[in-house]
Coordinates of C-alpha atoms in Angstrom, one line a residue:
M1 CA 40.8 -7.8 -19.6
F2 CA 40.1 -4.4 -20.9
V3 CA 38.7 -2.0 -18.2
P4 CA 36.8 1.0 -19.5
E5 CA 38.9 4.1 -19.1
V6 CA 36.4 5.9 -16.8
L7 CA 36.4 3.0 -14.4
Q8 CA 40.2 2.7 -14.4
N9 CA 40.5 6.4 -13.7
V10 CA 38.4 5.9 -10.5
A11 CA 40.6 3.0 -9.3
D12 CA 43.7 5.1 -10.0
S13 CA 42.3 8.2 -8.2
V14 CA 41.7 6.0 -5.0
V15 CA 45.5 5.4 -4.7
G16 CA 46.8 7.2 -1.7
H17 CA 43.4 7.8 -0.2
S18 CA 43.6 8.0 3.6
R19 CA 40.4 5.9 4.1
I20 CA 39.9 3.7 1.0
T21 CA 42.3 1.0 -0.4
V22 CA 41.7 -1.0 -3.6
L23 CA 42.2 -4.6 -2.7
R24 CA 41.6 -6.0 -6.3
P25 CA 41.3 -4.2 -9.6
W26 CA 38.0 -3.9 -11.6
T27 CA 36.6 -7.3 -12.5
R28 CA 33.8 -8.0 -15.0
L29 CA 31.2 -10.5 -14.1
A30 CA 29.3 -12.9 -16.5
D31 CA 26.3 -10.6 -16.4
S32 CA 28.4 -7.6 -17.6
R33 CA 28.6 -5.8 -14.3
W34 CA 31.8 -4.5 -12.9
T35 CA 33.1 -4.9 -9.4
L36 CA 35.8 -3.1 -7.4
Y37 CA 37.0 -4.7 -4.2
I38 CA 37.9 -2.1 -1.6
C39 CA 38.8 -1.7 2.1
A40 CA 37.2 1.2 3.9
R41 CA 38.5 2.7 7.2
L42 CA 36.6 4.4 10.1
S43 CA 37.6 7.9 11.2
V44 CA 35.9 7.3 14.5
P45 CA 36.4 4.6 17.2
E46 CA 35.3 1.1 16.1
C47 CA 32.2 -0.6 17.6
G48 CA 31.3 -4.3 18.1
T49 CA 29.7 -4.6 14.7
I50 CA 31.9 -2.3 12.6
P51 CA 35.6 -2.7 13.0
T52 CA 38.2 -0.1 12.0
E53 CA 38.7 -1.7 8.6
T54 CA 35.9 -3.4 6.6
N55 CA 35.9 -4.9 3.1
W56 CA 33.3 -4.0 0.5
Y57 CA 32.4 -4.7 -3.2
L58 CA 31.4 -1.8 -5.2
V59 CA 29.2 -3.0 -8.1
F60 CA 28.7 -0.9 -11.2
D61 CA 25.9 -1.9 -13.7
P62 CA 26.5 -0.3 -17.1
A63 CA 23.0 -1.2 -18.3
S64 CA 21.2 0.9 -15.6
V65 CA 24.3 3.1 -14.8
S66 CA 23.7 2.3 -11.2
V67 CA 26.2 1.8 -8.3
T68 CA 25.6 -0.5 -5.3
V69 CA 27.9 -1.3 -2.4
F70 CA 27.9 -4.7 -0.6
P71 CA 29.8 -5.9 2.4
S72 CA 32.4 -8.6 1.5
K73 CA 31.9 -12.1 2.9
V74 CA 35.6 -11.9 3.9
G75 CA 36.3 -9.0 6.2
G76 CA 32.9 -7.4 5.8
I77 CA 30.3 -6.5 8.4
T78 CA 27.9 -9.3 9.2
A79 CA 25.2 -7.6 11.3
T80 CA 22.3 -5.6 9.9
H81 CA 22.2 -1.9 10.9
Q82 CA 19.6 0.8 10.3
H83 CA 19.4 2.0 6.7
Q84 CA 20.7 -1.3 5.4
S85 CA 19.1 -4.2 3.6
F86 CA 19.0 -7.5 5.6
N87 CA 22.6 -8.6 5.7
D88 CA 22.1 -12.2 4.7
E89 CA 25.0 -14.3 3.4
G90 CA 23.3 -14.7 0.1
P91 CA 24.2 -17.2 -2.7
A92 CA 27.5 -19.1 -2.3
A93 CA 28.6 -18.0 -5.7
L94 CA 28.7 -14.3 -4.7
P95 CA 31.7 -13.0 -2.8
W96 CA 29.6 -10.4 -1.0
R97 CA 26.7 -10.5 1.5
L98 CA 23.3 -9.0 0.6
G99 CA 23.2 -6.2 3.2
N100 CA 23.9 -3.1 1.0
P101 CA 23.6 0.0 3.0
C102 CA 21.2 2.7 1.9
L103 CA 23.5 5.3 0.4
N104 CA 21.0 7.1 -1.8
R105 CA 19.0 10.0 -0.7
Q106 CA 15.3 9.6 -0.2
A107 CA 14.4 11.3 -3.5
A108 CA 16.2 8.5 -5.3
A109 CA 13.0 6.4 -4.8
F110 CA 11.4 8.5 -7.5
A111 CA 14.1 7.3 -10.1
R112 CA 15.0 10.9 -11.0
V113 CA 18.7 11.3 -10.6
A114 CA 18.5 15.1 -10.5
W115 CA 16.0 15.0 -7.6
A116 CA 18.4 12.9 -5.5
G117 CA 21.5 15.1 -6.2
E118 CA 23.4 12.1 -7.5
P119 CA 25.9 13.0 -10.2
K120 CA 25.3 11.8 -13.8
A121 CA 28.9 11.3 -14.8
I122 CA 30.0 7.7 -14.1
D123 CA 33.3 8.6 -12.2
E124 CA 31.5 11.2 -10.2
K125 CA 28.7 8.8 -9.4
I126 CA 31.0 6.2 -8.1
W127 CA 32.9 8.6 -6.0
W128 CA 29.7 9.9 -4.6
H129 CA 28.8 6.5 -3.4
L130 CA 32.2 5.9 -2.0
E131 CA 32.1 9.1 0.0
R132 CA 28.6 8.3 1.3
L133 CA 29.8 4.8 2.3
L134 CA 32.5 6.4 4.5
V135 CA 29.9 8.6 6.1
W136 CA 27.6 5.6 6.6
I137 CA 30.2 3.4 8.4
D138 CA 31.2 6.3 10.7
A139 CA 27.5 6.9 11.6
G140 CA 27.0 3.2 12.2
A141 CA 30.0 2.9 14.5
S142 CA 28.9 6.0 16.3
D143 CA 25.3 4.8 16.7
K144 CA 24.1 7.8 14.6
L145 CA 22.5 6.1 11.6
A146 CA 19.0 7.1 13.0
V147 CA 18.5 10.1 15.3
P148 CA 15.5 11.5 17.1
G149 CA 13.1 13.4 14.8
E150 CA 13.8 11.1 11.8
P151 CA 11.3 8.7 10.3
L152 CA 11.4 5.2 11.8
E153 CA 12.5 2.5 9.5
L154 CA 11.4 -1.0 10.5
P155 CA 14.2 -3.6 10.7
S156 CA 14.7 -6.2 8.1
G157 CA 14.4 -10.0 8.5
P158 CA 15.4 -13.2 6.7
G159 CA 13.1 -14.4 4.0
Q160 CA 11.2 -11.1 3.5
T161 CA 10.2 -10.4 -0.1
S162 CA 7.6 -8.0 -1.6
F163 CA 5.0 -10.9 -1.6
P164 CA 3.5 -12.5 0.4
V165 CA 2.2 -9.4 2.2
V166 CA -0.1 -9.2 5.2
G167 CA -2.3 -6.1 5.6
F168 CA -4.1 -4.9 8.6
T169 CA -5.8 -1.7 9.9
S170 CA -4.8 0.1 13.0
S171 CA -6.1 3.3 14.5
V172 CA -5.5 5.1 17.8
D173 CA -8.2 3.0 19.4
D174 CA -6.4 -0.1 18.4
L175 CA -3.2 1.2 20.1
Q176 CA -5.0 1.7 23.4
Y177 CA -6.7 -1.8 23.2
W178 CA -3.6 -3.8 22.3
Q179 CA -1.3 -2.1 24.9
A180 CA -3.7 -3.4 27.6
M181 CA -3.2 -6.9 26.1
N182 CA 0.6 -7.0 26.5
G183 CA 1.9 -10.6 27.0
Q184 CA -1.3 -12.3 25.9
W185 CA -1.9 -14.5 22.8
G186 CA -4.7 -15.7 20.7
W187 CA -5.7 -16.4 17.1
A188 CA -6.4 -14.3 14.0
D189 CA -8.3 -14.9 10.7
L190 CA -6.8 -13.8 7.5
A191 CA -8.6 -13.4 4.1
R192 CA -6.8 -13.4 0.8
L193 CA -7.4 -10.4 -1.5
P194 CA -9.4 -11.7 -4.5
R195 CA -7.3 -12.3 -7.6
S196 CA -4.2 -11.1 -5.8
V197 CA -0.7 -12.6 -5.6
A198 CA -0.3 -13.8 -2.0
S199 CA -1.9 -10.8 -0.4
Y200 CA -3.8 -11.2 2.9
G201 CA -5.8 -9.0 5.1
I202 CA -6.2 -9.7 8.8
T203 CA -10.0 -9.7 9.4
A204 CA -10.6 -10.7 13.0
F205 CA -8.7 -11.5 16.3
H206 CA -9.8 -14.1 18.7
G207 CA -8.7 -15.0 22.2
K208 CA -8.0 -18.5 23.5
G209 CA -10.6 -21.0 22.4
Q210 CA -11.5 -18.8 19.4
K211 CA -13.6 -16.3 21.4
S212 CA -13.9 -13.2 19.2
I213 CA -12.3 -10.1 20.7
R214 CA -11.7 -7.6 17.8
E215 CA -12.8 -7.3 14.2
L216 CA -11.1 -5.1 11.7
K217 CA -13.0 -2.9 9.4
W218 CA -12.6 -3.5 5.7
G219 CA -14.4 -2.6 2.5
R220 CA -17.2 -4.7 1.1
L221 CA -15.1 -7.1 -0.9
I222 CA -12.6 -8.2 1.8
A223 CA -15.3 -8.2 4.5
A224 CA -17.2 -10.8 2.4
Q225 CA -14.2 -13.2 2.0
E226 CA -14.0 -16.3 4.1
S227 CA -10.9 -16.9 6.2
S228 CA -8.2 -18.5 4.1
A229 CA -5.3 -18.6 6.7
T230 CA -4.9 -18.7 10.4
A231 CA -2.3 -16.9 12.6
L232 CA -1.2 -17.1 16.2
W233 CA -0.8 -13.6 17.6
I234 CA 1.3 -12.4 20.6
A235 CA 1.0 -8.9 22.0
L236 CA 4.3 -7.2 23.0
D237 CA 5.2 -3.9 24.5
R238 CA 8.0 -3.0 22.0
L239 CA 9.4 -3.7 18.6
P240 CA 11.2 -7.1 18.6
V241 CA 14.5 -6.0 17.3
V242 CA 18.0 -7.6 17.8
A243 CA 20.9 -5.2 17.9
P244 CA 22.0 -3.4 15.9
W245 CA 18.8 -3.4 13.8
E246 CA 17.4 -6.7 12.5
L247 CA 14.6 -9.1 13.3
P248 CA 15.6 -12.3 15.0
R249 CA 16.9 -14.8 12.5
T250 CA 16.1 -18.1 14.2
W251 CA 13.5 -19.5 16.6
A252 CA 16.1 -19.6 19.3
A253 CA 17.0 -15.9 18.8
L254 CA 13.3 -15.0 18.8
S255 CA 12.7 -17.0 22.0
S256 CA 15.7 -15.4 23.6
Y257 CA 14.5 -11.9 22.7
L258 CA 10.9 -12.6 23.9
E259 CA 12.2 -13.8 27.2
T260 CA 13.7 -10.3 27.9
V261 CA 10.2 -8.8 27.5
G262 CA 8.6 -11.4 29.8
V263 CA 7.1 -13.7 27.1
D264 CA 7.9 -17.5 27.3
L265 CA 7.7 -18.5 23.6
G266 CA 7.9 -22.2 24.5
E267 CA 5.0 -21.9 26.9
V268 CA 2.9 -19.9 24.3
L269 CA 3.5 -22.6 21.7
V270 CA 2.6 -25.4 24.1
R271 CA -0.7 -23.7 25.1
S272 CA -1.7 -22.5 21.6
G273 CA -0.9 -26.0 20.2
A274 CA -3.1 -27.6 22.9
D275 CA -5.8 -25.1 22.2
R276 CA -5.8 -25.8 18.5
R277 CA -5.9 -29.5 19.0
H278 CA -9.2 -29.1 20.8
R279 CA -10.8 -28.0 17.5
T280 CA -11.7 -30.0 14.5
K281 CA -9.3 -28.2 12.1
D282 CA -6.0 -28.5 13.8
S283 CA -3.5 -29.4 11.0
G284 CA -1.3 -27.4 8.7
P285 CA 1.2 -24.5 9.4
V286 CA -0.1 -21.1 10.7
M287 CA 1.4 -17.7 10.7
M288 CA 2.6 -15.9 13.7
L289 CA 1.8 -12.3 14.3
L290 CA 3.9 -10.2 16.8
G291 CA 2.2 -6.9 17.7
F292 CA 3.7 -3.8 19.3
P293 CA 3.2 0.0 19.7
L294 CA 5.0 1.9 17.1
S295 CA 6.0 5.5 16.6
Y296 CA 6.6 6.7 13.0
T297 CA 9.2 9.2 14.3
I298 CA 12.2 8.2 16.3
G299 CA 11.9 9.5 19.9
E300 CA 8.2 10.4 19.8
P301 CA 5.3 8.4 21.6
P302 CA 3.7 5.6 19.7
L303 CA 0.9 6.4 17.3
R304 CA -0.3 3.1 16.1
Y305 CA -0.1 -0.6 16.9
H306 CA 1.9 -2.6 14.3
W307 CA 2.0 -6.2 13.4
L308 CA 5.0 -8.3 12.1
A309 CA 4.3 -11.7 10.6
I310 CA 6.3 -15.1 10.4
D311 CA 5.2 -17.7 7.9
G312 CA 5.1 -21.4 8.2
V313 CA 4.8 -22.0 11.9
E314 CA 4.2 -25.7 12.6
L315 CA 2.2 -26.7 15.6
A316 CA 1.8 -30.4 16.5
D317 CA -1.6 -31.9 15.4
R318 CA -3.4 -34.9 17.0
R319 CA -1.4 -37.3 14.9
A320 CA 2.0 -35.9 15.7
K321 CA 4.6 -38.4 16.9
K322 CA 8.3 -38.4 18.1
N323 CA 10.6 -41.4 18.0
G324 CA 11.1 -42.8 21.5
F325 CA 8.1 -41.1 22.9
R326 CA 4.5 -42.1 23.5
A327 CA 2.0 -40.7 21.0
N328 CA 0.0 -38.6 23.6
E329 CA -0.6 -35.0 24.5
N330 CA 2.5 -34.7 26.6
T331 CA 4.7 -35.7 23.5
R332 CA 2.9 -33.1 21.4
Q333 CA 3.4 -30.4 23.9
F334 CA 7.0 -31.4 24.1
I335 CA 7.3 -31.1 20.3
D336 CA 5.7 -27.6 20.4
R337 CA 8.0 -26.4 23.3
S338 CA 11.1 -27.7 21.5
R339 CA 10.4 -25.5 18.5
A340 CA 11.2 -22.4 20.5
S341 CA 14.9 -23.5 20.9
L342 CA 15.5 -24.5 17.2
N343 CA 18.2 -22.8 15.3
S344 CA 16.3 -23.0 12.0
N345 CA 15.7 -19.8 10.1
L346 CA 12.5 -17.9 10.5
K347 CA 10.6 -16.7 7.4
W348 CA 9.4 -13.1 8.0
L349 CA 6.7 -11.7 5.8
R350 CA 6.1 -8.1 4.8
T351 CA 3.4 -6.4 6.7
V352 CA 1.6 -3.2 5.9
N353 CA -0.9 -0.9 7.7
W354 CA -3.8 -0.5 5.3
E355 CA -5.6 2.1 7.3
P356 CA -7.3 4.5 4.8
E357 CA -4.9 7.5 5.5
E358 CA -1.9 5.2 5.2
I359 CA -2.8 3.6 1.8
R360 CA -3.6 7.0 0.4
A361 CA -0.3 8.6 1.6
R362 CA 0.7 9.1 -2.1
A363 CA -2.1 11.6 -2.5
G364 CA -0.3 14.0 -0.2
P365 CA -1.4 15.3 3.2
E366 CA -3.2 18.3 1.6
N367 CA -5.5 15.9 -0.3
V368 CA -7.2 14.1 2.6
V369 CA -10.8 14.1 1.8
P370 CA -13.7 14.5 4.3
S371 CA -15.7 11.5 5.3
K372 CA -18.8 11.7 3.3
R373 CA -21.3 9.2 1.8
V374 CA -21.6 9.9 -1.9
L375 CA -24.3 8.8 -4.4
V376 CA -23.5 9.0 -8.1
I377 CA -26.5 9.0 -10.4
G378 CA -25.4 7.7 -13.8
A379 CA -22.9 4.8 -14.2
G380 CA -22.0 5.7 -17.8
S381 CA -18.4 6.6 -18.9
L382 CA -18.3 9.9 -17.0
G383 CA -19.9 8.5 -13.9
R384 CA -17.5 5.6 -13.9
A385 CA -14.5 7.9 -14.2
V386 CA -15.7 10.1 -11.4
C387 CA -16.5 7.1 -9.1
E388 CA -13.0 5.6 -9.6
N389 CA -11.3 8.9 -8.8
L390 CA -13.4 9.4 -5.6
V391 CA -12.8 6.0 -4.3
R392 CA -9.1 6.2 -4.8
M393 CA -9.0 9.6 -3.1
G394 CA -10.9 8.3 0.0
L395 CA -14.6 8.7 -0.6
I396 CA -15.2 5.0 0.0
E397 CA -18.8 5.0 1.2
M398 CA -20.6 5.3 -2.2
G399 CA -23.7 4.3 -4.0
V400 CA -24.1 4.1 -7.8
L401 CA -27.5 4.3 -9.4
D402 CA -28.4 3.4 -13.0
A403 CA -31.0 1.2 -14.6
D404 CA -29.2 0.6 -17.9
L405 CA -27.3 -2.5 -19.0
L406 CA -23.7 -2.3 -20.4
D407 CA -23.4 -2.9 -24.1
V408 CA -20.4 -3.6 -26.3
G409 CA -20.6 -0.2 -27.8
N410 CA -20.2 1.4 -24.4
L411 CA -16.7 -0.1 -24.1
T412 CA -15.5 2.6 -26.5
R413 CA -15.4 5.1 -23.5
H414 CA -16.4 3.0 -20.5
A415 CA -13.6 1.6 -18.2
L416 CA -15.6 -1.6 -17.5
G417 CA -14.6 -4.6 -19.6
M418 CA -16.2 -7.3 -21.7
D419 CA -16.9 -9.3 -18.6
A420 CA -19.5 -6.7 -17.6
V421 CA -21.3 -6.7 -21.0
G422 CA -25.0 -7.5 -20.4
H423 CA -24.9 -6.7 -16.7
N424 CA -26.5 -3.7 -15.0
K425 CA -24.0 -0.8 -15.2
A426 CA -24.5 0.2 -11.6
S427 CA -24.0 -3.3 -10.2
A428 CA -21.0 -4.1 -12.4
L429 CA -19.5 -0.7 -11.5
A430 CA -19.9 -1.2 -7.8
S431 CA -18.2 -4.6 -8.0
A432 CA -15.2 -3.1 -10.0
L433 CA -14.9 -0.2 -7.5
N434 CA -14.9 -2.6 -4.5
L435 CA -12.0 -4.4 -6.2
I436 CA -10.0 -1.1 -6.4
M437 CA -9.2 -0.4 -2.7
P438 CA -9.4 -2.6 0.4
D439 CA -11.6 -0.1 2.2
A440 CA -14.1 0.5 -0.6
N441 CA -17.7 0.0 0.3
V442 CA -19.8 0.7 -2.8
T443 CA -23.3 -0.4 -3.4
G444 CA -24.9 -0.6 -6.8
F445 CA -28.6 0.2 -7.4
A446 CA -30.2 -1.1 -10.6
S447 CA -32.7 1.7 -10.8
S448 CA -33.5 4.9 -12.5
F449 CA -34.0 8.2 -10.8
P450 CA -36.2 8.7 -9.0
P451 CA -36.4 5.2 -7.6
T452 CA -39.8 3.7 -7.5
D453 CA -38.7 1.1 -4.9
T454 CA -39.4 2.5 -1.5
E455 CA -36.3 0.6 0.0
I456 CA -34.0 2.0 -2.5
A457 CA -35.5 5.5 -2.1
E458 CA -34.8 5.3 1.6
Q459 CA -31.2 4.2 1.1
V460 CA -30.7 7.1 -1.5
R461 CA -31.8 9.6 1.2
S462 CA -29.0 8.4 3.5
F463 CA -26.2 9.8 1.3
D464 CA -24.6 13.2 2.1
V465 CA -23.4 14.1 -1.4
I466 CA -25.6 13.6 -4.6
V467 CA -23.6 13.7 -7.9
D468 CA -25.6 13.7 -11.2
C469 CA -23.6 12.3 -14.1
S470 CA -26.7 11.4 -16.2
G471 CA -26.5 14.4 -18.5
S472 CA -30.4 14.4 -18.5
D473 CA -32.7 17.4 -17.8
S474 CA -35.4 15.1 -16.6
V475 CA -33.0 13.8 -13.8
L476 CA -32.4 17.4 -12.9
D477 CA -36.1 18.0 -12.6
A478 CA -36.5 14.8 -10.5
L479 CA -33.7 16.0 -8.2
S480 CA -35.7 19.0 -7.3
M481 CA -38.9 17.1 -6.7
F482 CA -37.5 14.2 -4.6
D483 CA -37.9 14.4 -0.8
W484 CA -34.3 14.3 0.5
G485 CA -35.3 14.8 4.1
D486 CA -32.5 17.2 5.0
E487 CA -29.8 19.3 3.4
K488 CA -27.5 17.7 0.8
T489 CA -24.5 18.7 -1.2
F490 CA -25.5 18.5 -4.9
V491 CA -23.2 18.3 -7.8
S492 CA -24.3 18.2 -11.5
L493 CA -21.7 17.3 -14.1
A494 CA -22.6 17.3 -17.8
M495 CA -20.3 17.0 -20.9
T496 CA -21.1 19.3 -23.8
W497 CA -21.4 18.1 -27.4
K498 CA -18.5 16.1 -28.7
G499 CA -16.8 16.3 -25.3
E500 CA -15.8 19.9 -25.9
G501 CA -16.5 21.0 -22.4
L502 CA -17.9 20.2 -18.9
L503 CA -20.7 22.1 -17.1
V504 CA -20.5 22.0 -13.3
F505 CA -23.2 23.1 -10.9
T506 CA -23.0 22.8 -7.2
A507 CA -25.4 23.7 -4.3
S508 CA -25.9 22.8 -0.7
E509 CA -29.6 22.8 0.0
T510 CA -32.6 20.7 1.0
S511 CA -33.6 20.3 -2.7
F512 CA -31.8 20.7 -6.0
P513 CA -32.3 24.2 -7.6
T514 CA -33.2 23.0 -11.1
V515 CA -34.3 26.3 -12.5
D516 CA -31.1 28.1 -11.5
A517 CA -29.0 25.2 -12.8
K518 CA -30.6 25.2 -16.2
E519 CA -30.5 28.9 -16.6
S520 CA -26.9 29.1 -15.5
F521 CA -26.0 26.4 -18.0
A522 CA -27.8 28.3 -20.8
D523 CA -26.0 31.5 -20.0
F524 CA -22.6 30.0 -21.0
G525 CA -23.8 29.6 -24.6
V526 CA -22.3 26.1 -25.0
P527 CA -22.0 24.6 -28.6
P528 CA -25.4 23.1 -29.5
A529 CA -25.7 19.5 -30.5
S530 CA -25.4 19.1 -34.3
L531 CA -26.9 16.0 -35.8
D532 CA -24.7 16.6 -38.8
D533 CA -21.8 15.4 -36.6
A534 CA -23.8 12.5 -35.1
R535 CA -23.3 8.9 -36.1
I536 CA -25.6 5.9 -35.9
E537 CA -24.4 2.8 -34.1
G538 CA -25.2 -0.3 -36.2
I539 CA -28.1 -0.7 -38.6
G540 CA -31.7 0.2 -37.8
C541 CA -33.7 3.0 -36.6
W542 CA -31.9 6.4 -36.6
H543 CA -30.5 6.5 -33.1
P544 CA -27.5 8.9 -32.9
V545 CA -24.8 8.3 -30.3
F546 CA -23.0 11.0 -28.2
P547 CA -19.7 11.8 -29.9
A548 CA -16.7 12.0 -27.5
D549 CA -13.7 9.8 -27.1
A550 CA -12.1 8.1 -24.0
S551 CA -9.6 10.8 -23.4
D552 CA -12.4 13.5 -23.2
V553 CA -14.1 11.3 -20.6
R554 CA -10.9 10.9 -18.5
L555 CA -10.2 14.6 -18.7
W556 CA -13.7 15.7 -17.6
G557 CA -13.8 12.9 -15.0
A558 CA -10.7 14.3 -13.4
I559 CA -11.9 17.9 -13.4
G560 CA -15.4 16.8 -12.3
S561 CA -13.8 14.9 -9.4
K562 CA -12.0 18.0 -8.1
A563 CA -15.2 20.0 -8.5
I564 CA -16.9 17.5 -6.2
L565 CA -14.2 17.8 -3.6
R566 CA -14.5 21.6 -3.7
A567 CA -18.2 21.4 -3.2
I568 CA -17.7 19.1 -0.2
R569 CA -15.1 21.3 1.4
S570 CA -16.8 24.6 0.5
P571 CA -20.5 23.9 0.0
Q572 CA -22.2 26.8 -1.9
R573 CA -24.1 27.5 -5.0
R574 CA -21.7 27.7 -7.9
C575 CA -21.8 27.2 -11.7
E576 CA -18.6 26.6 -13.8
Y577 CA -18.0 25.9 -17.5
F578 CA -14.7 24.2 -18.4
R579 CA -13.9 24.4 -22.1
Q580 CA -11.2 22.4 -24.0
G581 CA -9.3 24.3 -26.6
V582 CA -8.1 22.7 -29.8
D583 CA -4.5 22.6 -28.4
G584 CA -5.7 20.6 -25.3
T585 CA -5.7 23.5 -22.9
V586 CA -8.7 23.9 -20.6
E587 CA -10.2 27.2 -19.6
R588 CA -12.7 27.9 -16.8
Q589 CA -15.6 30.3 -16.9
D590 CA -17.7 31.2 -13.9
A591 CA -21.4 32.1 -14.2

């Protein structure tokens, strides 16, 4: 078998290494990957889970030019440590276990090699991973894989995949509440996220007998979903981890661990099974939720209460039987108790805290937005782009007001799809926005401005920030005449002809200063509308349409969204004109 020269050079250079020995030459797999079987030696005293010598498979994938290291099934480590994938035995056909240690730097998550400091040359890349493996096993044997001050990494468990996933919300108040519930158990309702792949949100917690004890706050869409799954919860005082760093693999292992923290799993299963059989719906598997206080940084006090989930928990129903036993309640309780001592594998599910600041972590800490209720007047293409940005950034309490219906021609620039054609723009947009984020709470008002309906008018007054995306002078006039009741933050966004620019006017007052806004807009000398450039849509009476493409709308939607955030953070009267050059650059002018 021909071995590429660059790979052979690596194997040759290992000869004589004090801590690495090649046990088998490079071997090519059926999927074109190459493997190098090696033995790695500690430079520190061994520990119970990492002996002095351990065997590993280095796997090189030419297609992705990636390197991964796995522990061998023969002579490799069998436990799971911190900064390591769950060390399952994996498929029988593979000679290695699946617990590859995390040897990449954190920046590797961005798929930019240069950011992670990983070499590009294949031989240097392989050596880079080998050297980091030696550092990893030394740290593991010395119990230094995770040290105080570093971010906490939750342990892995058998069966975990990206989906199914269980989401929950947890604040500081939740931490205090659940810490007082240590050792207790009860029930939880879960709702499936609409149109999602196996994604669930915990919506409510109940005590024994289904007495409601705590509801989780969600956006409009999840809050409206009926319960689609049931879970048994148990409150603990610490993370249920088995040394060195993995979730219990079997029922017996979980039961043994819970016993050390004062929880009798067999008794919980007996009582919860009996509690469930008292209700009409008592059949089918449930999930199990294990809750505990959690610090995001090693060595620091807990900040949140976290939940882990186990799928497919069977509790005996009223028809359950066991050979050699009477078909009665005592037998069913015996069945439930015996589950706690089974050696069958647990199936852990991925769980995530969907608290607003958690799910928007990608925006960066400097982009956390204030908690404000925003009303957007105008659900056209610009209004839609602005609304989507604001919801994703954290302005989740929103109202959208527009009396128009969506037409097929609107789809040229509007992000709503064909399923919304013929529907009111505001209502359809609100529904789409509530699908975007689990905490979104958007209401659509099928009304023009000012609203003639007194109930809608009263709801309009309740918003803190008023954003005009209508592009209409008559709406600006109505904004100044409407009785707002108290001071509001006003933002007016208007695209200029052909999407060439964006006019932005902001103010924080008890009424909108229309005269000042119009005069400020006029001072910029924006290009006038030219009917020579206008086009008619379809056949019929001359009715020109506003010329601008979808990229213009996205551009001004982004700039307008940032202008809204500036107005919220620093409320003052301000007028700006953003103009797009022929080369795509944007210039800002202040009035």
